[in-house]
CSV table of C-alpha atoms in Angstrom, one decimal:
chain,number,residue,atom,x,y,z
A,11,MET,CA,52.7,202.6,249.8
A,12,ILE,CA,54.5,201.7,246.6
A,13,SER,CA,53.8,203.9,243.6
A,14,LYS,CA,53.7,202.2,240.1
A,15,GLU,CA,54.7,203.7,236.8
A,16,HIS,CA,54.7,202.2,233.3
A,17,LEU,CA,57.4,203.3,230.9
A,18,THR,CA,58.2,202.4,227.3
A,19,CYS,CA,61.4,202.7,225.3
A,20,GLU,CA,63.4,201.2,222.5
A,21,LEU,CA,66.3,200.2,224.7
A,22,VAL,CA,67.0,199.5,228.4
A,23,ILE,CA,70.6,199.5,229.6
A,24,ILE,CA,71.2,197.6,232.8
A,25,GLY,CA,74.3,198.9,234.5
A,26,ALA,CA,75.8,202.3,235.4
A,27,GLY,CA,79.5,201.6,235.4
A,28,MET,CA,81.8,202.5,232.6
A,29,ALA,CA,80.2,200.0,230.2
A,30,GLY,CA,76.7,201.1,231.0
A,31,MET,CA,77.6,204.8,230.8
A,32,ALA,CA,79.4,204.3,227.5
A,33,THR,CA,76.5,202.3,226.1
A,34,ALA,CA,74.1,205.1,227.1
A,35,LEU,CA,76.3,207.7,225.4
A,36,PHE,CA,76.5,205.7,222.2
A,37,ALA,CA,72.7,205.2,222.3
A,38,ALA,CA,72.0,208.9,222.9
A,39,ASN,CA,74.3,209.9,220.0
A,40,ARG,CA,72.2,207.6,217.7
A,41,ASN,CA,68.8,208.9,218.9
A,42,ILE,CA,67.7,205.7,220.5
A,43,SER,CA,65.1,206.2,223.2
A,44,THR,CA,66.8,204.8,226.2
A,45,ILE,CA,66.3,204.1,229.9
A,46,GLN,CA,69.3,203.3,232.0
A,47,LEU,CA,69.1,201.4,235.3
A,48,GLY,CA,71.7,200.8,238.0
A,49,ASN,CA,73.9,202.5,240.6
A,50,THR,CA,76.7,204.8,239.7
A,51,ALA,CA,78.5,204.6,243.0
A,52,GLY,CA,81.1,202.1,241.8
A,53,MET,CA,82.5,204.6,239.3
A,54,SER,CA,83.9,206.6,242.2
A,55,PHE,CA,86.4,203.8,242.7
A,56,ALA,CA,87.8,204.2,239.2
A,57,SER,CA,91.2,205.7,238.8
A,58,GLY,CA,90.2,207.9,235.9
A,59,LEU,CA,92.8,206.4,233.7
A,60,LEU,CA,91.4,204.6,230.6
A,61,ASP,CA,93.3,201.4,230.0
A,62,LEU,CA,93.2,199.7,226.6
A,63,LEU,CA,95.6,196.8,227.0
A,64,SER,CA,98.8,197.3,229.0
A,65,VAL,CA,99.9,193.8,230.1
A,66,TYR,CA,100.2,190.9,227.6
A,67,PRO,CA,100.8,188.0,227.9
A,68,THR,CA,99.5,188.2,231.5
A,69,SER,CA,101.4,185.0,232.4
A,70,GLU,CA,104.6,186.9,231.7
A,71,THR,CA,103.4,190.2,233.2
A,72,LYS,CA,104.9,191.9,230.2
A,73,THR,CA,104.0,195.6,229.9
A,74,GLN,CA,103.1,196.6,226.4
A,75,SER,CA,104.1,200.0,224.8
A,76,ASN,CA,101.8,199.5,221.8
A,77,PRO,CA,98.3,198.4,222.9
A,78,TRP,CA,97.1,197.9,219.3
A,79,LYS,CA,99.8,195.4,218.4
A,80,ALA,CA,99.2,193.7,221.8
A,81,ILE,CA,95.5,193.4,220.9
A,82,GLU,CA,96.3,191.8,217.5
A,83,ASN,CA,98.5,189.3,219.2
A,84,LEU,CA,95.9,188.6,221.8
A,85,LYS,CA,93.3,187.9,219.1
A,86,LYS,CA,95.5,185.3,217.6
A,87,SER,CA,96.2,183.5,220.9
A,88,SER,CA,92.7,184.1,222.5
A,89,PRO,CA,90.1,184.0,219.6
A,90,ILE,CA,87.2,184.1,222.1
A,91,HIS,CA,88.4,187.1,224.1
A,92,PRO,CA,86.0,190.1,223.8
A,93,TYR,CA,88.6,192.0,221.8
A,94,ALA,CA,88.7,189.2,219.3
A,95,LEU,CA,85.0,189.6,218.4
A,96,GLN,CA,85.5,193.2,217.1
A,97,PRO,CA,87.6,194.9,214.4
A,98,LYS,CA,90.3,197.3,215.4
A,99,GLN,CA,88.4,200.2,213.7
A,100,ASN,CA,85.4,199.7,216.0
A,101,ILE,CA,87.7,199.9,219.1
A,102,GLN,CA,89.3,203.1,217.7
A,103,LYS,CA,85.9,204.7,216.9
A,104,ALA,CA,84.6,203.8,220.3
A,105,PHE,CA,87.5,205.6,222.0
A,106,SER,CA,87.3,208.5,219.7
A,107,GLU,CA,83.6,209.0,220.4
A,108,ILE,CA,83.9,208.8,224.2
A,109,LEU,CA,87.0,211.0,224.4
A,110,ALA,CA,85.3,213.6,222.2
A,111,PHE,CA,82.4,213.5,224.7
A,112,PHE,CA,84.7,214.1,227.7
A,113,ASN,CA,86.5,216.9,225.9
A,114,GLN,CA,83.2,218.6,225.0
A,115,SER,CA,82.1,218.2,228.6
A,116,GLY,CA,85.2,220.0,230.1
A,117,LEU,CA,87.0,216.8,231.0
A,118,PRO,CA,89.8,216.5,228.4
A,119,TYR,CA,92.0,213.5,228.0
A,120,ILE,CA,95.2,213.0,226.1
A,121,THR,CA,96.5,209.9,224.2
A,122,ASN,CA,99.6,209.0,222.3
A,123,ALA,CA,97.7,207.4,219.4
A,124,GLU,CA,99.6,204.2,218.9
A,125,SER,CA,101.3,204.0,222.3
A,126,ASN,CA,100.5,203.5,226.0
A,127,THR,CA,101.8,206.2,228.3
A,128,LYS,CA,103.7,205.8,231.6
A,129,LEU,CA,103.0,207.9,234.7
A,130,ILE,CA,103.6,207.6,238.4
A,131,THR,CA,101.0,206.4,240.9
A,132,SER,CA,100.4,207.3,244.6
A,133,MET,CA,102.6,204.3,245.5
A,134,GLY,CA,105.5,205.6,243.4
A,135,THR,CA,105.1,202.7,240.9
A,136,LEU,CA,104.8,203.3,237.2
A,137,LYS,CA,101.5,202.8,235.5
A,138,SER,CA,101.1,202.1,231.8
A,139,THR,CA,97.8,203.3,230.3
A,140,TYR,CA,96.2,204.5,227.1
A,141,ALA,CA,94.2,207.7,227.8
A,142,VAL,CA,95.2,210.1,230.6
A,143,PRO,CA,93.4,213.1,232.1
A,144,LYS,CA,94.9,216.3,230.7
A,145,THR,CA,95.6,217.4,234.3
A,146,MET,CA,98.3,214.7,234.5
A,147,ARG,CA,100.2,215.6,231.3
A,148,HIS,CA,103.1,217.5,233.0
A,149,GLY,CA,103.7,214.5,235.2
A,150,ILE,CA,104.3,212.4,232.0
A,151,THR,CA,106.9,214.9,230.8
A,152,ALA,CA,108.6,215.3,234.2
A,153,LEU,CA,108.9,211.5,234.4
A,154,GLN,CA,110.4,211.2,230.9
A,155,LYS,CA,112.9,214.0,231.6
A,156,LYS,CA,113.5,213.2,235.2
A,157,SER,CA,113.2,216.9,235.9
A,158,PRO,CA,113.5,218.5,239.3
A,159,CYS,CA,110.1,218.1,240.9
A,160,LEU,CA,108.4,219.1,244.1
A,161,LEU,CA,105.9,216.5,245.4
A,162,VAL,CA,103.2,217.9,247.7
A,163,ASP,CA,101.0,216.1,250.2
A,164,PHE,CA,98.8,217.2,253.1
A,165,PHE,CA,98.4,216.7,256.8
A,166,GLY,CA,95.5,214.4,257.5
A,167,MET,CA,95.3,212.8,254.0
A,168,LYS,CA,95.4,209.1,254.1
A,169,GLU,CA,97.0,206.7,251.6
A,170,PHE,CA,99.0,209.3,249.8
A,171,SER,CA,102.6,210.0,250.8
A,172,ALA,CA,105.0,212.2,248.8
A,173,ASP,CA,107.8,210.6,250.8
A,174,GLN,CA,106.8,207.1,249.7
A,175,ILE,CA,106.7,208.2,246.0
A,176,LYS,CA,110.2,209.7,246.4
A,177,GLU,CA,111.6,206.6,248.1
A,178,THR,CA,110.2,204.2,245.5
A,179,LEU,CA,111.5,206.3,242.6
A,180,LYS,CA,114.8,207.4,244.1
A,181,LYS,CA,117.1,205.1,242.0
A,182,ASP,CA,115.7,206.3,238.7
A,183,TRP,CA,114.5,209.8,239.6
A,184,SER,CA,116.8,211.6,242.1
A,185,ASN,CA,115.5,215.1,241.5
A,186,LEU,CA,112.5,214.7,243.7
A,187,ARG,CA,111.8,216.8,246.8
A,188,THR,CA,108.7,216.6,249.1
A,189,ILE,CA,106.7,218.8,251.4
A,190,ARG,CA,103.7,218.3,253.6
A,191,ILE,CA,101.4,221.3,254.2
A,192,GLU,CA,98.0,222.1,255.7
A,193,PHE,CA,95.2,222.2,253.3
A,194,PRO,CA,93.6,225.6,253.4
A,195,GLY,CA,91.0,225.8,256.2
A,196,MET,CA,91.5,222.3,257.5
A,197,GLY,CA,94.5,222.4,259.9
A,198,LYS,CA,97.1,219.7,260.8
A,199,GLU,CA,94.9,217.6,263.1
A,200,ARG,CA,91.9,217.2,260.9
A,201,GLU,CA,91.5,214.2,258.6
A,202,VAL,CA,91.0,215.3,255.0
A,203,TYR,CA,89.5,213.5,252.0
A,204,PRO,CA,90.3,214.0,248.3
A,205,GLU,CA,86.7,214.6,247.3
A,206,HIS,CA,86.3,217.3,250.0
A,207,MET,CA,89.5,219.0,249.0
A,208,ALA,CA,88.6,218.9,245.3
A,209,ARG,CA,85.2,220.5,245.9
A,210,SER,CA,86.8,223.1,248.2
A,211,LEU,CA,89.1,224.1,245.3
A,212,GLN,CA,86.0,225.0,243.2
A,213,ALA,CA,86.1,228.3,245.2
A,214,PRO,CA,88.6,230.9,244.0
A,215,ASP,CA,89.6,232.0,247.5
A,216,ASN,CA,90.7,228.4,248.4
A,217,ARG,CA,92.7,228.2,245.2
A,218,LYS,CA,94.6,231.4,246.0
A,219,ALA,CA,95.3,230.2,249.6
A,220,LEU,CA,96.7,226.9,248.3
A,221,ALA,CA,98.8,228.6,245.7
A,222,ASP,CA,100.2,230.9,248.4
A,223,LEU,CA,101.2,227.9,250.6
A,224,ILE,CA,102.9,226.0,247.8
A,225,ARG,CA,104.7,229.0,246.2
A,226,GLN,CA,106.8,229.7,249.3
A,227,HIS,CA,108.3,226.2,249.2
A,228,ILE,CA,109.5,226.3,245.6
A,229,LYS,CA,113.3,226.2,245.1
A,230,ASN,CA,114.6,225.2,241.7
A,231,GLU,CA,111.8,222.7,240.8
A,232,LYS,CA,110.5,222.7,237.2
A,233,TYR,CA,107.3,220.9,238.1
A,234,ILE,CA,105.0,220.4,241.1
A,235,GLY,CA,103.1,217.1,241.7
A,236,LEU,CA,99.9,217.0,243.7
A,237,PRO,CA,97.3,214.3,244.5
A,238,ALA,CA,94.4,214.4,242.1
A,239,ILE,CA,92.3,217.0,244.0
A,240,LEU,CA,92.2,220.0,241.5
A,241,GLY,CA,88.4,220.4,241.4
A,242,ILE,CA,85.6,218.3,240.2
A,243,TYR,CA,84.5,220.6,237.4
A,244,HIS,CA,86.5,222.7,235.0
A,245,THR,CA,89.7,221.1,236.2
A,246,THR,CA,91.9,222.4,233.4
A,247,ASP,CA,90.8,225.9,234.2
A,248,ILE,CA,91.5,225.4,237.9
A,249,MET,CA,95.0,224.0,237.0
A,250,ASP,CA,95.7,226.9,234.6
A,251,GLU,CA,94.8,229.4,237.3
A,252,LEU,CA,96.9,227.7,240.0
A,253,GLU,CA,99.9,227.4,237.6
A,254,GLU,CA,99.7,231.2,237.0
A,255,LEU,CA,99.4,231.9,240.7
A,256,ILE,CA,102.3,229.6,241.7
A,257,GLY,CA,104.5,230.2,238.6
A,258,CYS,CA,105.2,226.6,237.9
A,259,PRO,CA,103.6,223.8,235.9
A,260,LEU,CA,101.5,221.4,237.9
A,261,PHE,CA,100.4,217.8,237.5
A,262,GLU,CA,98.0,215.5,239.3
A,263,ILE,CA,98.9,212.0,240.6
A,264,PRO,CA,96.2,209.3,240.7
A,265,THR,CA,95.1,208.4,244.2
A,266,PRO,CA,93.7,205.2,245.7
A,267,PRO,CA,89.9,204.9,245.8
A,268,VAL,CA,87.7,206.9,246.4
A,269,SER,CA,89.3,208.7,243.4
A,270,VAL,CA,88.5,212.2,242.3
A,271,PRO,CA,89.2,211.5,238.6
A,272,GLY,CA,86.6,208.6,238.9
A,273,ILE,CA,84.1,211.0,240.5
A,274,ARG,CA,84.7,213.5,237.7
A,275,ILE,CA,83.8,210.8,235.1
A,276,LYS,CA,80.8,209.7,237.1
A,277,GLU,CA,79.4,213.2,237.5
A,278,THR,CA,80.1,214.1,233.9
A,279,PHE,CA,78.0,211.2,232.7
A,280,GLU,CA,75.3,212.1,235.3
A,281,ARG,CA,75.1,215.7,234.2
A,282,GLN,CA,75.3,215.2,230.4
A,283,LEU,CA,73.3,212.0,229.7
A,284,PRO,CA,70.0,213.4,230.9
A,285,GLN,CA,70.6,216.4,228.6
A,286,LYS,CA,70.9,213.9,225.8
A,287,GLU,CA,67.5,212.5,226.7
A,288,ILE,CA,68.7,209.4,228.5
A,289,GLN,CA,66.3,208.6,231.3
A,290,GLN,CA,68.3,207.4,234.2
A,291,ILE,CA,66.6,205.5,237.1
A,292,GLN,CA,69.4,205.5,239.6
A,293,ASN,CA,69.8,203.2,242.6
A,294,SER,CA,67.4,200.8,241.0
A,295,SER,CA,67.3,197.0,240.6
A,296,VAL,CA,65.5,194.6,238.3
A,297,ASN,CA,63.5,192.1,240.2
A,298,GLY,CA,61.7,190.3,237.4
A,299,TYR,CA,61.1,190.2,233.6
A,300,GLN,CA,58.7,188.8,231.0
A,301,VAL,CA,59.1,188.1,227.3
A,302,GLU,CA,56.0,189.3,225.5
A,303,LYS,CA,54.4,187.6,222.5
A,304,ASN,CA,56.0,190.1,220.1
A,305,GLY,CA,59.4,189.3,221.6
A,306,ASN,CA,59.7,192.6,223.6
A,307,PHE,CA,60.8,192.6,227.2
A,308,THR,CA,58.8,193.9,230.2
A,309,LEU,CA,61.0,194.6,233.2
A,310,SER,CA,59.9,195.0,236.8
A,311,VAL,CA,62.2,197.6,238.4
A,312,ILE,CA,62.3,198.8,242.0
A,313,ARG,CA,63.8,202.0,243.4
A,314,GLY,CA,62.9,202.6,247.0
A,315,ASP,CA,59.1,202.7,247.2
A,316,GLN,CA,58.7,203.0,243.5
A,317,LEU,CA,57.9,200.2,241.0
A,318,PHE,CA,58.5,200.7,237.3
A,319,ASN,CA,57.2,198.3,234.6
A,320,ILE,CA,59.3,199.0,231.6
A,321,SER,CA,58.4,197.7,228.1
A,322,THR,CA,61.3,197.7,225.8
A,323,LYS,CA,62.3,196.4,222.4
A,324,GLY,CA,65.8,195.4,223.5
A,325,ILE,CA,68.2,195.2,226.4
A,326,ILE,CA,71.9,195.7,226.7
A,327,LEU,CA,73.2,194.0,229.9
A,328,ALA,CA,76.2,195.9,231.3
A,329,SER,CA,75.8,195.0,234.9
A,330,GLY,CA,79.4,194.1,235.6
A,331,ARG,CA,80.8,191.2,237.6
A,332,PHE,CA,80.5,190.4,241.3
A,333,ILE,CA,80.9,193.9,242.8
A,334,GLY,CA,78.5,195.3,240.3
A,335,GLY,CA,76.0,192.6,240.9
A,336,GLY,CA,75.9,191.2,237.4
A,337,LEU,CA,77.3,187.9,238.6
A,338,THR,CA,76.5,186.1,241.9
A,339,THR,CA,77.6,182.9,243.5
A,340,ASP,CA,76.1,180.1,245.5
A,341,ARG,CA,77.4,176.7,246.5
A,342,PHE,CA,76.6,175.3,243.0
A,343,GLY,CA,78.6,177.9,241.1
A,344,VAL,CA,78.5,181.3,239.4
A,345,LYS,CA,75.1,182.7,238.1
A,346,GLU,CA,74.0,185.7,236.1
A,347,SER,CA,71.7,187.6,238.5
A,348,ILE,CA,68.8,188.8,236.3
A,349,PHE,CA,68.1,186.4,233.4
A,350,ASN,CA,69.8,183.3,234.8
A,351,LEU,CA,71.9,183.3,231.6
A,352,PRO,CA,74.5,180.5,231.3
A,353,VAL,CA,77.9,181.5,232.7
A,354,SER,CA,81.2,180.1,231.4
A,355,GLN,CA,83.1,178.9,234.5
A,356,PRO,CA,85.2,176.1,235.8
A,357,ASP,CA,83.4,172.8,236.3
A,358,THR,CA,83.7,172.8,240.1
A,359,ARG,CA,84.3,175.4,242.8
A,360,ASN,CA,87.6,173.7,243.6
A,361,GLU,CA,88.9,174.9,240.2
A,362,TRP,CA,88.1,178.6,240.8
A,363,TYR,CA,91.5,179.4,242.2
A,364,ASN,CA,95.0,178.0,241.7
A,365,THR,CA,96.9,177.0,244.8
A,366,LYS,CA,99.3,180.0,244.6
A,367,PHE,CA,97.7,183.4,245.2
A,368,PHE,CA,100.1,185.1,242.8
A,369,ASP,CA,100.1,182.4,240.2
A,370,LYS,CA,101.3,183.9,236.9
A,371,LYS,CA,98.4,182.1,235.1
A,372,GLY,CA,95.9,184.0,237.1
A,373,HIS,CA,92.8,182.4,238.6
A,374,PRO,CA,90.1,180.8,236.4
A,375,ILE,CA,87.2,182.5,238.2
A,376,ASN,CA,88.5,185.9,237.0
A,377,SER,CA,87.7,184.8,233.4
A,378,ALA,CA,84.1,183.6,234.2
A,379,GLY,CA,81.3,185.4,232.5
A,380,LEU,CA,78.8,185.4,229.6
A,381,GLU,CA,79.6,183.7,226.3
A,382,ILE,CA,78.6,185.9,223.3
A,383,ASP,CA,78.5,185.6,219.6
A,384,ASN,CA,79.7,188.1,217.0
A,385,THR,CA,76.5,190.2,217.6
A,386,PHE,CA,77.3,190.4,221.3
A,387,ARG,CA,74.2,188.3,222.2
A,388,PRO,CA,74.6,185.8,225.0
A,389,ILE,CA,74.7,182.2,223.8
A,390,ASN,CA,74.4,178.8,225.5
A,391,LYS,CA,76.9,176.0,225.5
A,392,GLN,CA,75.7,174.9,222.0
A,393,GLY,CA,76.4,178.4,220.6
A,394,LEU,CA,72.7,179.3,220.2
A,395,VAL,CA,71.5,182.8,220.8
A,396,LEU,CA,69.2,182.9,223.9
A,397,TYR,CA,67.2,186.1,223.1
A,398,LYS,CA,67.4,187.9,219.7
A,399,ASN,CA,67.0,191.3,221.4
A,400,LEU,CA,69.3,190.8,224.5
A,401,PHE,CA,73.0,192.0,224.2
A,402,ALA,CA,75.8,192.1,226.7
A,403,ALA,CA,78.8,194.4,227.2
A,404,GLY,CA,81.6,195.1,229.7
A,405,THR,CA,83.3,193.0,232.2
A,406,ILE,CA,80.4,190.6,232.6
A,407,LEU,CA,81.8,189.0,229.4
A,408,ALA,CA,83.8,185.8,229.6
A,409,HIS,CA,87.4,185.0,228.6
A,410,GLN,CA,89.0,188.2,229.8
A,411,ASP,CA,90.9,189.1,232.9
A,412,TRP,CA,90.7,192.8,232.8
A,413,LYS,CA,92.5,193.4,236.1
A,414,ARG,CA,95.6,191.6,235.1
A,415,GLU,CA,95.5,192.7,231.5
A,416,LYS,CA,94.9,196.3,232.5
A,417,SER,CA,92.1,196.4,229.9
A,418,GLY,CA,89.0,197.3,231.9
A,419,SER,CA,88.0,200.6,230.2
A,420,GLY,CA,88.9,199.4,226.8
A,421,ILE,CA,86.7,196.3,227.1
A,422,ALA,CA,83.9,198.3,228.6
A,423,ILE,CA,83.9,201.1,226.0
A,424,SER,CA,84.5,199.0,222.9
A,425,THR,CA,82.0,196.2,223.7
A,426,ALA,CA,79.4,198.9,224.5
A,427,TYR,CA,80.0,200.4,221.0
A,428,ASN,CA,79.6,197.0,219.3
A,429,ALA,CA,76.5,196.1,221.3
A,430,ILE,CA,74.8,199.3,220.3
A,431,HIS,CA,75.5,198.8,216.7
A,432,SER,CA,74.3,195.2,216.9
A,433,PHE,CA,71.1,196.5,218.5
A,434,ILE,CA,70.6,198.9,215.7
A,435,ASP,CA,71.1,196.1,213.2
A,436,PHE,CA,68.4,194.1,215.1
A,437,LEU,CA,65.9,197.0,214.8
A,438,VAL,CA,66.5,197.3,211.1
A,439,GLU,CA,66.6,193.6,210.3
A,440,HIS,CA,63.4,192.9,212.1
A,441,LYS,CA,61.6,195.9,210.5
A,442,ASN,CA,60.7,197.3,213.8
A,443,PRO,CA,57.6,199.5,213.9
A,444,VAL,CA,59.7,202.6,214.9
A,445,LYS,CA,60.9,204.8,212.2
A,446,THR,CA,64.3,203.4,211.3
A,447,SER,CA,65.3,206.3,209.1
A,448,LYS,CA,66.8,208.1,212.1
A,449,TYR,CA,69.5,205.4,212.1
A,450,GLU,CA,70.4,205.7,208.4
A,451,ASN,CA,73.3,208.1,209.0
A,452,ILE,CA,75.2,205.4,211.0
A,453,LEU,CA,74.2,202.2,209.3
A,454,SER,CA,77.3,202.4,207.1
A,455,LEU,CA,79.6,202.3,210.1
A,456,PRO,CA,81.3,198.9,210.8
A,457,THR,CA,79.3,196.7,213.2
A,458,ALA,CA,79.9,193.5,215.1
A,459,MET,CA,77.1,191.8,213.3
A,460,ASP,CA,78.2,189.6,210.4
A,461,SER,CA,76.7,186.3,211.4
A,462,ASN,CA,75.7,184.3,214.5
A,463,LYS,CA,78.9,182.2,214.3
A,464,ARG,CA,81.8,182.8,216.6
A,465,ALA,CA,84.8,184.7,215.1
């Protein structure tokens, strides 16, 4: 038997990836009563690195050292890219706010203000990104100095090879040595997984056992590199303890999905947002909606055998692309999956992909998505706003190719920030019955809302 429940709120956020979570955080920090819908599982596949803009122009696959200059150049050449619809100060404030949240939640990140940072990946390649978990900081220094370094991997761990990293980097970094050891309590024959290893290291006895194993292999190394497995919570404390036990600085190396740094972000949001009075209805889906006479939305939401009817003054759509379910396809083209919003896309399916898989221009389908105006409201082909109280954020937006640009987190976080401020402007502008005085302390902040015309 299906149970029914009616809920009301000021804002519904549809999506629980990085854009949805960032939107929920920004809403909570501004005292907006919020319900968040979606499935957080996809965040486990995130690397934990927060890209801003690392590759531009993408056709030249040119790695950028200064993401802010790259964004300004991108705005000039791509005036309808999501970054072009927001001022630099909004992007900066969005990152500052979310990094402050991570730091306060025991998940500190480091940045180099005006520059991207290079670090090594599990493949031995170099990755350029903007914000890096603090547990990886010694790896950045070791790479810059090409210091003697011991790389550690484990019997039974798939898709992470210290030898492969060493082999890939040997021309530029000759001071690398590798070892493979048993993870405490798991043996040589057993397959081991990063998440299980990380949760195991929450226990002090397991940390001591791991430190004892590593310490006996150290020779003249200045740093020790490990896959990103140093706990799920209080990771810097765990690292500090291991460094003291081993007697050598450590650093984590990002792993392929499922990624422990991604799980850390996911579980940080899941723990902290409810404490900030965000109501999360996880593993839920929207199966219908109505627009009431007053312009408010009523959503029909299903989770298992529960049905929720949610009345809300506004919606921010952060449902992602195809994997997240925000976009779907049929033989006629690409569709937005909930409101059937117009999707910017090639005219025919034959134009979705170029003939060469590694075409430097990329594939047009990767830039398909929702058109928006300066207020982050979806618009139709004529440039008209479809719903005054519906906003969109994240990779569902058109005219960006986040995978090739290495801009996914930046687009998610910054557009979430702008969408929230546009929603607040909407509440104030329409003299909403709720007490708007609680927003007064942030109304002076820059917002994306200047007019309904495209920038």
